[in-house]
Structure formats: C-alpha cells, structure tokens
mmCIF file of C-alpha atoms in Angstrom:
data_model
loop_
_atom_site.group_PDB
_atom_site.id
_atom_site.type_symbol
_atom_site.label_atom_id
_atom_site.label_comp_id
_atom_site.label_asym_id
_atom_site.label_seq_id
_atom_site.Cartn_x
_atom_site.Cartn_y
_atom_site.Cartn_z
ATOM 1 C CA CYS I 1234 39.636 103.836 88.154
ATOM 2 C CA LEU I 1235 39.816 103.663 84.393
ATOM 3 C CA GLN I 1236 41.851 101.004 82.673
ATOM 4 C CA THR I 1237 42.276 100.779 78.938
ATOM 5 C CA THR I 1238 43.927 98.239 76.689
ATOM 6 C CA PHE I 1239 45.733 99.186 73.503
ATOM 7 C CA GLN I 1240 46.728 96.874 70.701
ATOM 8 C CA CYS I 1241 49.738 97.700 68.563
ATOM 9 C CA CYS I 1242 50.549 96.086 65.230
ATOM 10 C CA ASN I 1243 54.099 95.030 66.211
ATOM 11 C CA ILE I 1244 56.698 95.218 68.978
ATOM 12 C CA GLU I 1245 58.334 98.377 67.615
ATOM 13 C CA GLU I 1246 55.027 100.235 67.605
ATOM 14 C CA ALA I 1247 54.339 98.958 71.142
ATOM 15 C CA LYS I 1248 57.725 100.230 72.369
ATOM 16 C CA HIS I 1249 57.124 103.622 70.766
ATOM 17 C CA PHE I 1250 53.647 103.808 72.306
ATOM 18 C CA TYR I 1251 55.061 102.853 75.728
ATOM 19 C CA ASP I 1252 57.572 105.701 75.490
ATOM 20 C CA GLN I 1253 54.854 108.162 74.525
ATOM 21 C CA LEU I 1254 52.784 107.130 77.547
ATOM 22 C CA HIS I 1255 55.881 107.695 79.686
ATOM 23 C CA VAL I 1256 55.635 111.380 78.809
ATOM 24 C CA ILE I 1257 51.889 111.924 78.799
ATOM 25 C CA CYS I 1258 50.737 109.869 81.816
ATOM 26 C CA PRO I 1259 52.188 112.183 84.505
ATOM 27 C CA ILE I 1260 50.511 115.125 82.778
ATOM 28 C CA MET I 1261 47.162 113.320 82.672
ATOM 29 C CA LEU I 1262 47.592 112.269 86.300
ATOM 30 C CA ALA I 1263 48.225 115.886 87.338
ATOM 31 C CA LEU I 1264 45.162 117.021 85.398
ATOM 32 C CA THR I 1265 42.952 114.621 87.333
ATOM 33 C CA ALA I 1266 44.190 115.945 90.715
ATOM 34 C CA ALA I 1267 41.008 114.748 92.340
ATOM 35 C CA THR I 1268 42.071 113.300 95.676
ATOM 36 C CA PRO I 1269 42.431 116.044 98.289
ATOM 37 C CA ILE I 1270 41.121 113.742 101.033
ATOM 38 C CA PHE I 1271 41.670 110.018 101.536
ATOM 39 C CA ARG I 1272 41.133 107.689 104.473
ATOM 40 C CA GLY I 1273 39.500 110.587 106.287
ATOM 41 C CA TYR I 1274 42.591 112.792 106.243
ATOM 42 C CA LEU I 1275 43.320 115.937 104.286
ATOM 43 C CA SER I 1276 46.275 115.139 102.047
ATOM 44 C CA ASP I 1277 49.172 117.312 100.963
ATOM 45 C CA VAL I 1278 49.292 115.678 97.540
ATOM 46 C CA ASP I 1279 47.062 116.053 94.524
ATOM 47 C CA VAL I 1280 46.860 112.416 93.553
ATOM 48 C CA ARG I 1281 47.234 109.105 95.334
ATOM 49 C CA TRP I 1282 50.037 107.695 93.190
ATOM 50 C CA ASP I 1283 52.607 107.805 96.011
ATOM 51 C CA VAL I 1284 50.089 106.281 98.429
ATOM 52 C CA ILE I 1285 49.314 103.426 96.046
ATOM 53 C CA SER I 1286 53.018 102.915 95.304
ATOM 54 C CA ALA I 1287 53.856 102.814 99.017
ATOM 55 C CA SER I 1288 51.054 100.331 99.713
ATOM 56 C CA VAL I 1289 52.849 97.620 97.712
ATOM 57 C CA ASP I 1290 56.389 98.630 98.604
ATOM 58 C CA ASP I 1291 57.860 95.509 100.185
ATOM 59 C CA ARG I 1292 61.551 96.464 100.039
ATOM 60 C CA THR I 1293 63.623 95.569 103.060
ATOM 61 C CA ASP I 1294 65.786 98.104 104.910
ATOM 62 C CA GLU I 1295 68.772 96.751 102.973
ATOM 63 C CA GLU I 1296 66.986 97.177 99.643
ATOM 64 C CA LEU I 1297 65.997 100.703 100.673
ATOM 65 C CA GLY I 1298 69.664 101.494 101.358
ATOM 66 C CA LEU I 1299 69.036 102.103 105.061
ATOM 67 C CA LYS I 1300 71.320 99.225 106.088
ATOM 68 C CA PRO I 1301 74.384 97.728 104.381
ATOM 69 C CA LEU I 1302 73.650 94.817 102.037
ATOM 70 C CA LYS I 1303 73.964 91.521 103.886
ATOM 71 C CA ASN I 1304 70.995 89.303 102.999
ATOM 72 C CA ASP I 1305 69.773 91.137 99.891
ATOM 73 C CA LYS I 1306 71.602 91.608 96.592
ATOM 74 C CA PHE I 1307 70.524 95.103 95.487
ATOM 75 C CA VAL I 1308 69.648 98.584 96.672
ATOM 76 C CA ILE I 1309 66.393 99.211 94.815
ATOM 77 C CA ASN I 1310 65.692 102.874 94.150
ATOM 78 C CA LYS I 1311 61.915 102.695 94.076
ATOM 79 C CA SER I 1312 58.851 100.562 94.591
ATOM 80 C CA ARG I 1313 57.824 97.950 92.041
ATOM 81 C CA TYR I 1314 54.687 100.022 91.462
ATOM 82 C CA SER I 1315 56.434 103.230 90.533
ATOM 83 C CA SER I 1316 57.285 105.248 87.467
ATOM 84 C CA ILE I 1317 59.306 103.728 84.653
ATOM 85 C CA ASP I 1318 63.094 104.069 84.548
ATOM 86 C CA CYS I 1319 63.906 104.080 80.873
ATOM 87 C CA TYR I 1320 62.674 104.583 77.361
ATOM 88 C CA ILE I 1321 62.638 101.353 75.381
ATOM 89 C CA SER I 1322 62.139 102.317 71.741
ATOM 90 C CA ARG I 1323 65.137 102.967 69.539
ATOM 91 C CA GLY I 1324 63.511 105.107 66.864
ATOM 92 C CA SER I 1325 65.014 108.125 65.147
ATOM 93 C CA LYS I 1326 63.928 110.473 67.956
ATOM 94 C CA PHE I 1327 65.569 108.435 70.726
ATOM 95 C CA LYS I 1328 68.738 109.829 72.304
ATOM 96 C CA LYS I 1329 70.941 107.926 74.753
ATOM 97 C CA GLU I 1330 70.865 110.957 77.078
ATOM 98 C CA TYR I 1331 67.186 110.261 77.771
ATOM 99 C CA ASN I 1332 68.110 107.098 79.678
ATOM 100 C CA ASP I 1333 70.295 108.704 82.311
ATOM 101 C CA ILE I 1334 69.343 106.451 85.238
ATOM 102 C CA ASP I 1335 71.432 103.396 86.066
ATOM 103 C CA LEU I 1336 69.100 100.412 85.940
ATOM 104 C CA VAL I 1337 69.187 97.889 88.777
ATOM 105 C CA TYR I 1338 68.997 94.329 87.477
ATOM 106 C CA ASP I 1339 70.394 90.892 88.217
ATOM 107 C CA LYS I 1340 73.279 90.436 85.785
ATOM 108 C CA ASP I 1341 73.349 86.660 86.367
ATOM 109 C CA ILE I 1342 69.721 86.249 85.295
ATOM 110 C CA CYS I 1343 70.310 88.618 82.387
ATOM 111 C CA ASN I 1344 73.271 86.550 81.175
ATOM 112 C CA THR I 1345 71.384 83.269 81.634
ATOM 113 C CA LEU I 1346 68.493 84.548 79.525
ATOM 114 C CA GLU I 1347 70.799 85.882 76.814
ATOM 115 C CA VAL I 1348 72.723 82.580 76.626
ATOM 116 C CA ALA I 1349 69.369 80.812 76.224
ATOM 117 C CA GLY I 1350 68.589 83.132 73.319
ATOM 118 C CA ILE I 1351 65.947 85.114 75.173
ATOM 119 C CA LEU I 1352 66.380 88.816 74.625
ATOM 120 C CA ILE I 1353 64.387 91.058 76.915
ATOM 121 C CA ILE I 1354 64.144 94.828 76.789
ATOM 122 C CA ASN I 1355 65.977 96.626 79.592
ATOM 123 C CA ASN I 1356 63.039 97.596 81.752
ATOM 124 C CA LEU I 1357 61.832 93.982 81.973
ATOM 125 C CA TYR I 1358 65.155 92.794 83.406
ATOM 126 C CA MET I 1359 64.283 94.833 86.470
ATOM 127 C CA LEU I 1360 61.317 92.568 87.165
ATOM 128 C CA PHE I 1361 63.737 89.823 88.210
ATOM 129 C CA ILE I 1362 65.186 91.767 91.170
ATOM 130 C CA TRP I 1363 62.004 91.503 93.213
ATOM 131 C CA ASP I 1364 60.377 88.570 94.924
ATOM 132 C CA LEU I 1365 57.598 87.104 92.844
ATOM 133 C CA PHE I 1366 54.921 88.096 95.337
ATOM 134 C CA SER I 1367 54.431 91.242 97.359
ATOM 135 C CA LYS I 1368 53.703 90.442 100.975
ATOM 136 C CA LYS I 1369 52.479 92.616 103.796
ATOM 137 C CA GLU I 1370 52.592 91.694 107.460
ATOM 138 C CA LYS I 1371 50.293 94.468 108.604
ATOM 139 C CA LYS I 1372 46.675 94.750 107.511
ATOM 140 C CA PHE I 1373 45.289 98.185 106.796
#
C-alpha cells in the first residue's frame, strides 16, 4: 500500500487538487488491477476496493434501506469508506451539473455549525451522519 501526503498553499488549491484526484484515482486504481486472488479465493474483481469498503461498512438494515427507518435517521447510500459524492472546488471549470447526487447529511448539525459561524464544505457534512467509531461484531 502506498500512501502519499500533498501540501497545498491554500484551501482553494486543496479543493481543486481534491477534485482532480476524484477523476484520476479510479483510473490509477484500474491500472494497478493487481489482485486477482485474495483470501485464497479467485476474485471476479480487479481490485480490492469493494472488499475494503465492505470490511468497514457498519450500516444497519435501516441505513441500507432494507427496512423502514425507525431507529436510524438516514438511508445512507454507501459505506463511509467509499468514493466521494461531490466536487468541492468552485473554480471556473466547475459546473453545477457535476454534483448530481443528493447528499445525505444531518440538517440539524449543519444548521448548528452555521449558526456558530463554522462553515464546512459539503462533503464534510456527511461525516456527521455516521457513528464516530466503526464497530464489527464478527472477527474475520
């Protein structure tokens, strides 16, 4: 696993860079395509992204949309360790049509933060819909 850290000179450059990675990362992931076998089984996928995403997916049946909402507040479309939902920069090349997915976020928390003068970019509001910790009952 390779992890890199990038430093940008300001928040606008960081947002632009984030959006550029949104486009290029799936291409780079497909180019690696180096996991035909994992856990001793031949896989039908090229990379383990879905496996890794599913390993930390702690959504309940209600959050998955399999049962009506009773104890949970939201139907969450994907795992916390999944692809991004929106572009965050607002440069000259940004078009509103690019963000065509309805974001799931807690409007109460959003309003509380805005009243307190804390402005957060859209994709970070989504962090507040999950429990703080991912828990698994079954060991693998």
